[in-house]
mmCIF file of C-alpha atoms in Angstrom:
data_model
loop_
_atom_site.group_PDB
_atom_site.id
_atom_site.type_symbol
_atom_site.label_atom_id
_atom_site.label_comp_id
_atom_site.label_asym_id
_atom_site.label_seq_id
_atom_site.Cartn_x
_atom_site.Cartn_y
_atom_site.Cartn_z
ATOM 1 C CA MET A 1 0.000 0.000 0.000
ATOM 2 C CA ALA A 2 1.089 3.583 -0.656
ATOM 3 C CA ASN A 3 0.084 6.502 1.552
ATOM 4 C CA ALA A 4 -1.278 9.684 -0.040
ATOM 5 C CA HIS A 5 1.915 11.612 0.786
ATOM 6 C CA GLU A 6 3.823 9.032 -1.271
ATOM 7 C CA LEU A 7 1.624 9.835 -4.301
ATOM 8 C CA PRO A 8 2.336 13.556 -4.890
ATOM 9 C CA ILE A 9 1.393 13.576 -8.592
ATOM 10 C CA LEU A 10 -1.977 11.893 -8.045
ATOM 11 C CA LYS A 11 -2.681 13.875 -4.887
ATOM 12 C CA GLU A 12 -2.688 17.084 -6.954
ATOM 13 C CA HIS A 13 -5.959 15.816 -8.455
ATOM 14 C CA GLU A 14 -7.617 14.922 -5.155
ATOM 15 C CA ASP A 15 -10.181 17.741 -5.440
ATOM 16 C CA SER A 16 -11.144 16.671 -8.951
ATOM 17 C CA ILE A 17 -11.531 13.059 -7.813
ATOM 18 C CA SER A 18 -13.893 14.167 -5.051
ATOM 19 C CA LYS A 19 -16.100 16.054 -7.562
ATOM 20 C CA CYS A 20 -17.246 12.810 -9.211
ATOM 21 C CA PHE A 21 -20.747 11.995 -7.937
ATOM 22 C CA ARG A 22 -20.941 8.748 -9.946
ATOM 23 C CA CYS A 23 -23.773 9.707 -12.285
ATOM 24 C CA GLY A 24 -22.394 7.306 -14.901
ATOM 25 C CA LEU A 25 -22.824 9.669 -17.851
ATOM 26 C CA CYS A 26 -19.173 9.062 -18.754
ATOM 27 C CA ARG A 27 -19.917 5.394 -19.369
ATOM 28 C CA SER A 28 -22.042 6.295 -22.398
ATOM 29 C CA VAL A 29 -19.018 7.615 -24.314
ATOM 30 C CA CYS A 30 -16.180 5.434 -22.994
ATOM 31 C CA PRO A 31 -14.769 3.014 -25.623
ATOM 32 C CA SER A 32 -13.096 0.748 -23.060
ATOM 33 C CA PHE A 33 -16.346 0.373 -21.104
ATOM 34 C CA GLU A 34 -18.230 -0.314 -24.328
ATOM 35 C CA GLU A 35 -15.702 -3.004 -25.206
ATOM 36 C CA THR A 36 -15.564 -4.763 -21.817
ATOM 37 C CA GLY A 37 -18.814 -3.852 -20.053
ATOM 38 C CA LEU A 38 -16.850 -3.705 -16.800
ATOM 39 C CA GLU A 39 -17.530 -0.936 -14.292
ATOM 40 C CA SER A 40 -13.849 -0.912 -13.390
ATOM 41 C CA ALA A 41 -13.017 -0.123 -17.034
ATOM 42 C CA SER A 42 -15.277 2.943 -17.059
ATOM 43 C CA PRO A 43 -14.091 6.490 -16.251
ATOM 44 C CA ARG A 44 -16.196 6.417 -13.096
ATOM 45 C CA GLY A 45 -14.518 3.187 -12.081
ATOM 46 C CA ARG A 46 -11.045 4.573 -12.706
ATOM 47 C CA ILE A 47 -11.804 7.613 -10.565
ATOM 48 C CA GLN A 48 -12.963 5.346 -7.737
ATOM 49 C CA PHE A 49 -9.720 3.381 -8.099
ATOM 50 C CA ALA A 50 -7.713 6.615 -7.825
ATOM 51 C CA GLY A 51 -9.664 7.700 -4.750
ATOM 52 C CA ALA A 52 -9.222 4.307 -3.111
ATOM 53 C CA LEU A 53 -5.469 4.475 -3.746
ATOM 54 C CA LEU A 54 -5.234 7.884 -2.074
ATOM 55 C CA ASP A 55 -7.266 6.513 0.856
ATOM 56 C CA ASN A 56 -4.748 3.681 1.145
ATOM 57 C CA SER A 57 -7.519 1.132 0.529
ATOM 58 C CA ILE A 58 -5.837 -0.570 -2.429
ATOM 59 C CA SER A 59 -2.342 -0.946 -3.865
ATOM 60 C CA LEU A 60 -0.912 0.088 -7.223
ATOM 61 C CA LYS A 61 -0.717 -3.542 -8.281
ATOM 62 C CA GLY A 62 -3.243 -5.734 -10.067
ATOM 63 C CA ALA A 63 -6.542 -4.217 -11.147
ATOM 64 C CA PHE A 64 -5.460 -0.602 -10.513
ATOM 65 C CA GLU A 65 -2.481 -0.872 -12.827
ATOM 66 C CA GLU A 66 -4.425 -2.778 -15.485
ATOM 67 C CA ARG A 67 -7.338 -0.328 -15.652
ATOM 68 C CA MET A 68 -5.212 2.798 -15.674
ATOM 69 C CA LEU A 69 -3.127 1.443 -18.546
ATOM 70 C CA ASP A 70 -6.207 0.325 -20.499
ATOM 71 C CA CYS A 71 -7.567 3.862 -20.839
ATOM 72 C CA LEU A 72 -7.220 5.329 -24.353
ATOM 73 C CA ASN A 73 -7.094 8.913 -23.057
ATOM 74 C CA CYS A 74 -9.586 9.953 -25.737
ATOM 75 C CA MET A 75 -10.937 12.599 -23.287
ATOM 76 C CA LYS A 76 -14.588 11.979 -24.231
ATOM 77 C CA CYS A 77 -15.433 11.427 -20.562
ATOM 78 C CA SER A 78 -13.927 14.776 -19.571
ATOM 79 C CA GLU A 79 -15.912 16.567 -22.261
ATOM 80 C CA ILE A 80 -19.256 15.114 -21.163
ATOM 81 C CA CYS A 81 -18.786 15.221 -17.363
ATOM 82 C CA PRO A 82 -21.343 17.629 -15.774
ATOM 83 C CA SER A 83 -19.022 18.163 -12.784
ATOM 84 C CA GLY A 84 -16.029 19.041 -14.937
ATOM 85 C CA VAL A 85 -13.953 16.084 -13.711
ATOM 86 C CA LYS A 86 -10.836 15.708 -15.885
ATOM 87 C CA THR A 87 -10.595 11.932 -15.835
ATOM 88 C CA ASP A 88 -7.874 11.945 -18.497
ATOM 89 C CA ARG A 89 -5.585 13.998 -16.228
ATOM 90 C CA ILE A 90 -6.316 11.745 -13.265
ATOM 91 C CA VAL A 91 -5.425 8.683 -15.348
ATOM 92 C CA LEU A 92 -2.192 10.309 -16.553
ATOM 93 C CA ALA A 93 -1.289 11.173 -12.955
ATOM 94 C CA ALA A 94 -1.898 7.553 -11.955
ATOM 95 C CA ARG A 95 0.321 6.362 -14.797
ATOM 96 C CA ALA A 96 3.017 8.773 -13.664
ATOM 97 C CA GLU A 97 2.886 7.221 -10.198
ATOM 98 C CA LEU A 98 3.201 3.770 -11.748
ATOM 99 C CA ALA A 99 6.151 4.931 -13.872
ATOM 100 C CA ARG A 100 7.890 6.377 -10.796
ATOM 101 C CA ARG A 101 7.832 2.900 -9.307
ATOM 102 C CA GLY A 102 9.225 1.232 -12.410
ATOM 103 C CA LYS A 103 5.905 -0.258 -13.480
ATOM 104 C CA MET A 104 6.357 0.314 -17.186
ATOM 105 C CA ASN A 105 6.697 -2.074 -20.094
ATOM 106 C CA PRO A 106 10.499 -2.661 -20.427
ATOM 107 C CA VAL A 107 10.421 -2.248 -24.222
ATOM 108 C CA LYS A 108 8.684 1.116 -23.868
ATOM 109 C CA LYS A 109 11.123 2.151 -21.164
ATOM 110 C CA LEU A 110 14.107 1.339 -23.377
ATOM 111 C CA ILE A 111 12.642 3.256 -26.333
ATOM 112 C CA PHE A 112 11.748 6.299 -24.220
ATOM 113 C CA ASN A 113 15.187 6.476 -22.587
ATOM 114 C CA THR A 114 17.243 6.028 -25.743
ATOM 115 C CA VAL A 115 15.675 5.895 -29.202
ATOM 116 C CA LEU A 116 13.186 8.783 -29.046
ATOM 117 C CA LYS A 117 15.787 11.191 -27.684
ATOM 118 C CA ASN A 118 18.072 10.815 -30.687
ATOM 119 C CA HIS A 119 16.708 11.496 -34.166
ATOM 120 C CA HIS A 120 19.587 9.713 -35.932
ATOM 121 C CA VAL A 121 19.174 6.570 -33.833
ATOM 122 C CA LEU A 122 15.430 6.581 -34.473
ATOM 123 C CA ILE A 123 15.881 6.901 -38.241
ATOM 124 C CA SER A 124 18.556 4.175 -38.368
ATOM 125 C CA LEU A 125 16.457 1.748 -36.360
ATOM 126 C CA SER A 126 13.354 2.535 -38.388
ATOM 127 C CA LYS A 127 15.224 1.618 -41.599
ATOM 128 C CA LEU A 128 16.253 -1.716 -40.138
ATOM 129 C CA ALA A 129 12.762 -2.259 -38.775
ATOM 130 C CA ALA A 130 11.199 -1.501 -42.177
ATOM 131 C CA LEU A 131 13.374 -4.171 -43.816
ATOM 132 C CA GLY A 132 12.704 -6.668 -41.048
ATOM 133 C CA GLN A 133 9.001 -5.939 -41.195
ATOM 134 C CA LYS A 134 8.912 -6.487 -44.949
ATOM 135 C CA TRP A 135 10.959 -9.703 -45.050
ATOM 136 C CA PHE A 136 10.231 -11.420 -41.745
ATOM 137 C CA TYR A 137 7.223 -9.911 -39.983
ATOM 138 C CA GLU A 138 4.392 -9.282 -42.457
ATOM 139 C CA GLY A 139 2.536 -12.499 -43.182
ATOM 140 C CA ASN A 140 4.104 -14.332 -40.215
ATOM 141 C CA THR A 141 1.044 -15.008 -38.040
ATOM 142 C CA ILE A 142 3.099 -15.949 -34.967
ATOM 143 C CA LEU A 143 5.190 -12.754 -34.992
ATOM 144 C CA GLU A 144 2.191 -10.586 -35.881
ATOM 145 C CA ALA A 145 0.474 -11.878 -32.747
ATOM 146 C CA LEU A 146 3.535 -11.898 -30.461
ATOM 147 C CA VAL A 147 5.359 -8.625 -31.202
ATOM 148 C CA PRO A 148 2.481 -6.237 -30.350
ATOM 149 C CA LYS A 149 1.953 -7.995 -27.021
ATOM 150 C CA LEU A 150 5.658 -7.791 -26.125
ATOM 151 C CA SER A 151 5.721 -4.085 -26.995
ATOM 152 C CA GLY A 152 2.643 -3.336 -24.899
ATOM 153 C CA MET A 153 0.271 -2.829 -27.845
ATOM 154 C CA GLY A 154 -2.020 -5.721 -26.934
ATOM 155 C CA ASP A 155 -3.950 -6.986 -29.969
ATOM 156 C CA LYS A 156 -3.166 -3.964 -32.155
ATOM 157 C CA LYS A 157 -1.361 -4.513 -35.437
ATOM 158 C CA LEU A 158 1.970 -2.775 -35.991
ATOM 159 C CA PRO A 159 1.709 -0.223 -38.827
ATOM 160 C CA SER A 160 3.958 -0.544 -41.869
ATOM 161 C CA LEU A 161 7.095 1.593 -41.778
ATOM 162 C CA ALA A 162 8.077 3.622 -44.831
ATOM 163 C CA GLY A 163 11.257 2.645 -46.630
ATOM 164 C CA LYS A 164 12.350 6.299 -46.770
ATOM 165 C CA SER A 165 11.324 8.854 -44.151
ATOM 166 C CA ALA A 166 9.737 12.215 -44.950
ATOM 167 C CA MET A 167 12.801 14.090 -43.729
ATOM 168 C CA LYS A 168 14.948 12.077 -46.152
ATOM 169 C CA ARG A 169 12.570 12.788 -49.017
ATOM 170 C CA LEU A 170 12.325 16.522 -48.381
ATOM 171 C CA PRO A 171 15.079 19.179 -48.124
ATOM 172 C CA GLU A 172 15.498 21.263 -44.994
ATOM 173 C CA VAL A 173 14.239 24.431 -46.680
ATOM 174 C CA ILE A 174 11.587 24.391 -49.417
ATOM 175 C CA PRO A 175 11.046 27.799 -51.058
ATOM 176 C CA ALA A 176 7.623 29.224 -51.847
ATOM 177 C CA CYS A 177 6.479 28.812 -55.447
ATOM 178 C CA GLY A 178 5.658 32.511 -55.795
ATOM 179 C CA ASP A 179 6.314 35.651 -53.782
ATOM 180 C CA LYS A 180 6.834 34.504 -50.198
ATOM 181 C CA ILE A 181 4.144 35.636 -47.776
ATOM 182 C CA LEU A 182 5.114 33.427 -44.824
ATOM 183 C CA ARG A 183 7.996 31.300 -43.559
ATOM 184 C CA VAL A 184 6.876 28.391 -41.368
ATOM 185 C CA GLY A 185 8.590 25.711 -39.343
ATOM 186 C CA TYR A 186 7.175 22.248 -40.062
ATOM 187 C CA PHE A 187 7.099 19.840 -37.116
ATOM 188 C CA VAL A 188 6.863 16.548 -38.987
ATOM 189 C CA GLY A 189 6.396 14.196 -36.029
ATOM 190 C CA CYS A 190 7.210 10.488 -35.856
ATOM 191 C CA ALA A 191 4.045 9.124 -37.478
ATOM 192 C CA THR A 192 4.130 11.399 -40.521
ATOM 193 C CA ASN A 193 7.898 11.082 -40.831
ATOM 194 C CA LEU A 194 8.208 7.309 -40.517
ATOM 195 C CA LEU A 195 4.783 5.914 -41.443
ATOM 196 C CA PHE A 196 3.091 8.393 -43.762
ATOM 197 C CA PRO A 197 5.780 10.440 -45.568
ATOM 198 C CA GLU A 198 3.391 11.067 -48.462
ATOM 199 C CA ILE A 199 1.335 13.242 -46.076
ATOM 200 C CA ALA A 200 4.409 15.393 -45.414
ATOM 201 C CA GLU A 201 5.023 15.747 -49.144
ATOM 202 C CA ALA A 202 1.399 16.760 -49.697
ATOM 203 C CA THR A 203 1.528 19.260 -46.825
ATOM 204 C CA VAL A 204 4.659 20.897 -48.197
ATOM 205 C CA ARG A 205 3.183 20.961 -51.692
ATOM 206 C CA VAL A 206 0.044 22.762 -50.495
ATOM 207 C CA LEU A 207 2.029 25.293 -48.466
ATOM 208 C CA THR A 208 4.608 26.153 -51.112
ATOM 209 C CA ARG A 209 1.953 26.522 -53.816
ATOM 210 C CA ASN A 210 0.280 29.061 -51.542
ATOM 211 C CA ASN A 211 3.471 31.136 -51.351
ATOM 212 C CA VAL A 212 4.696 29.761 -48.016
ATOM 213 C CA GLU A 213 8.354 28.880 -47.447
ATOM 214 C CA VAL A 214 8.747 25.713 -45.362
ATOM 215 C CA VAL A 215 11.618 24.904 -42.988
ATOM 216 C CA ILE A 216 12.008 21.348 -41.665
ATOM 217 C CA PRO A 217 14.694 21.482 -38.936
ATOM 218 C CA ARG A 218 16.703 18.283 -38.691
ATOM 219 C CA GLY A 219 17.153 18.449 -34.920
ATOM 220 C CA GLN A 220 13.495 17.832 -34.107
ATOM 221 C CA VAL A 221 12.582 14.708 -32.166
ATOM 222 C CA CYS A 222 9.409 12.944 -31.037
ATOM 223 C CA CYS A 223 6.768 15.319 -29.648
ATOM 224 C CA GLY A 224 6.687 13.238 -26.459
ATOM 225 C CA ILE A 225 2.966 12.406 -26.449
ATOM 226 C CA PRO A 226 3.504 8.589 -26.342
ATOM 227 C CA VAL A 227 5.992 9.125 -23.510
ATOM 228 C CA TYR A 228 3.734 11.530 -21.594
ATOM 229 C CA SER A 229 0.690 9.297 -22.085
ATOM 230 C CA SER A 230 2.628 6.406 -20.572
ATOM 231 C CA GLY A 231 3.402 8.409 -17.433
ATOM 232 C CA ASP A 232 7.094 9.089 -18.117
ATOM 233 C CA LEU A 233 6.928 12.818 -17.364
ATOM 234 C CA ARG A 234 10.700 13.288 -17.098
ATOM 235 C CA ASN A 235 11.474 12.058 -20.607
ATOM 236 C CA ALA A 236 8.407 13.807 -22.045
ATOM 237 C CA LYS A 237 9.695 17.117 -20.674
ATOM 238 C CA HIS A 238 13.158 16.435 -22.104
ATOM 239 C CA LEU A 239 11.727 15.855 -25.604
ATOM 240 C CA ALA A 240 9.553 18.983 -25.442
ATOM 241 C CA GLU A 241 12.505 21.124 -24.388
ATOM 242 C CA GLN A 242 14.662 19.709 -27.183
ATOM 243 C CA ASN A 243 12.030 20.587 -29.806
ATOM 244 C CA LEU A 244 11.594 24.071 -28.363
ATOM 245 C CA ARG A 245 15.329 24.699 -28.626
ATOM 246 C CA VAL A 246 15.353 23.623 -32.289
ATOM 247 C CA PHE A 247 12.429 25.792 -33.359
ATOM 248 C CA ARG A 248 13.467 28.839 -31.315
ATOM 249 C CA ASP A 249 16.589 29.173 -33.453
ATOM 250 C CA LEU A 250 14.568 29.521 -36.670
ATOM 251 C CA ASP A 251 13.476 32.815 -38.193
ATOM 252 C CA ILE A 252 9.868 31.712 -38.785
ATOM 253 C CA ASP A 253 6.369 33.160 -38.472
ATOM 254 C CA CYS A 254 4.773 30.077 -36.921
ATOM 255 C CA ILE A 255 5.049 26.311 -36.439
ATOM 256 C CA ILE A 256 2.702 23.875 -38.177
ATOM 257 C CA THR A 257 2.181 20.128 -37.804
ATOM 258 C CA ASP A 258 -0.141 17.435 -39.113
ATOM 259 C CA CYS A 259 1.121 14.491 -37.065
#
């Protein structure tokens, strides 16, 4: 068991937890509740778990950990709540407490601590992964079932990696087609860069044809959302600060993204 003073991140949301009067309206929009039908998998159930943890009635193990990690953080429950309870923030705080105690998938932990912090490492590994995916993974029913589970994705299918990333396809500076009216920094993001580079090409094409110069700084890294959503606040902050440093050095009017 953990006392409330040992849960500083979750305790910050104690007032919000107490606002829930268990009307159950959140259950009508929750995808995990719709899938399982379990009260514990509903937003209301997760809030009760968080309150019970702060009251020292349950531990972080077992059902608490499972339900907090199952949440998709779609925020539909927070939007519909008549009391204004931000269940998504409570869940993220709970995940942060789990992460502080080392309760994180080891594959995720390795990726967050190494790969996502270094753009060159990420690109190199993605190239190898794309080849491995093409020759060994796709069509192999055993690996297609095993790899997502080992990486903490459950039954989800791994998306196909592009053979050549968006940042390899596009130059660092793409001039406007006509008289320049704006100069923008383009935050490509991991998904667009590694999975859907054709989206980046289309985005740049639309911008440049509308007289916008596009800058794609090479020092940018992951936005940190997967890291933050997993409760690793320290590494999420590191990634955000790294991106801020890169874009601050550019002479641009604004930053855009489609990731």
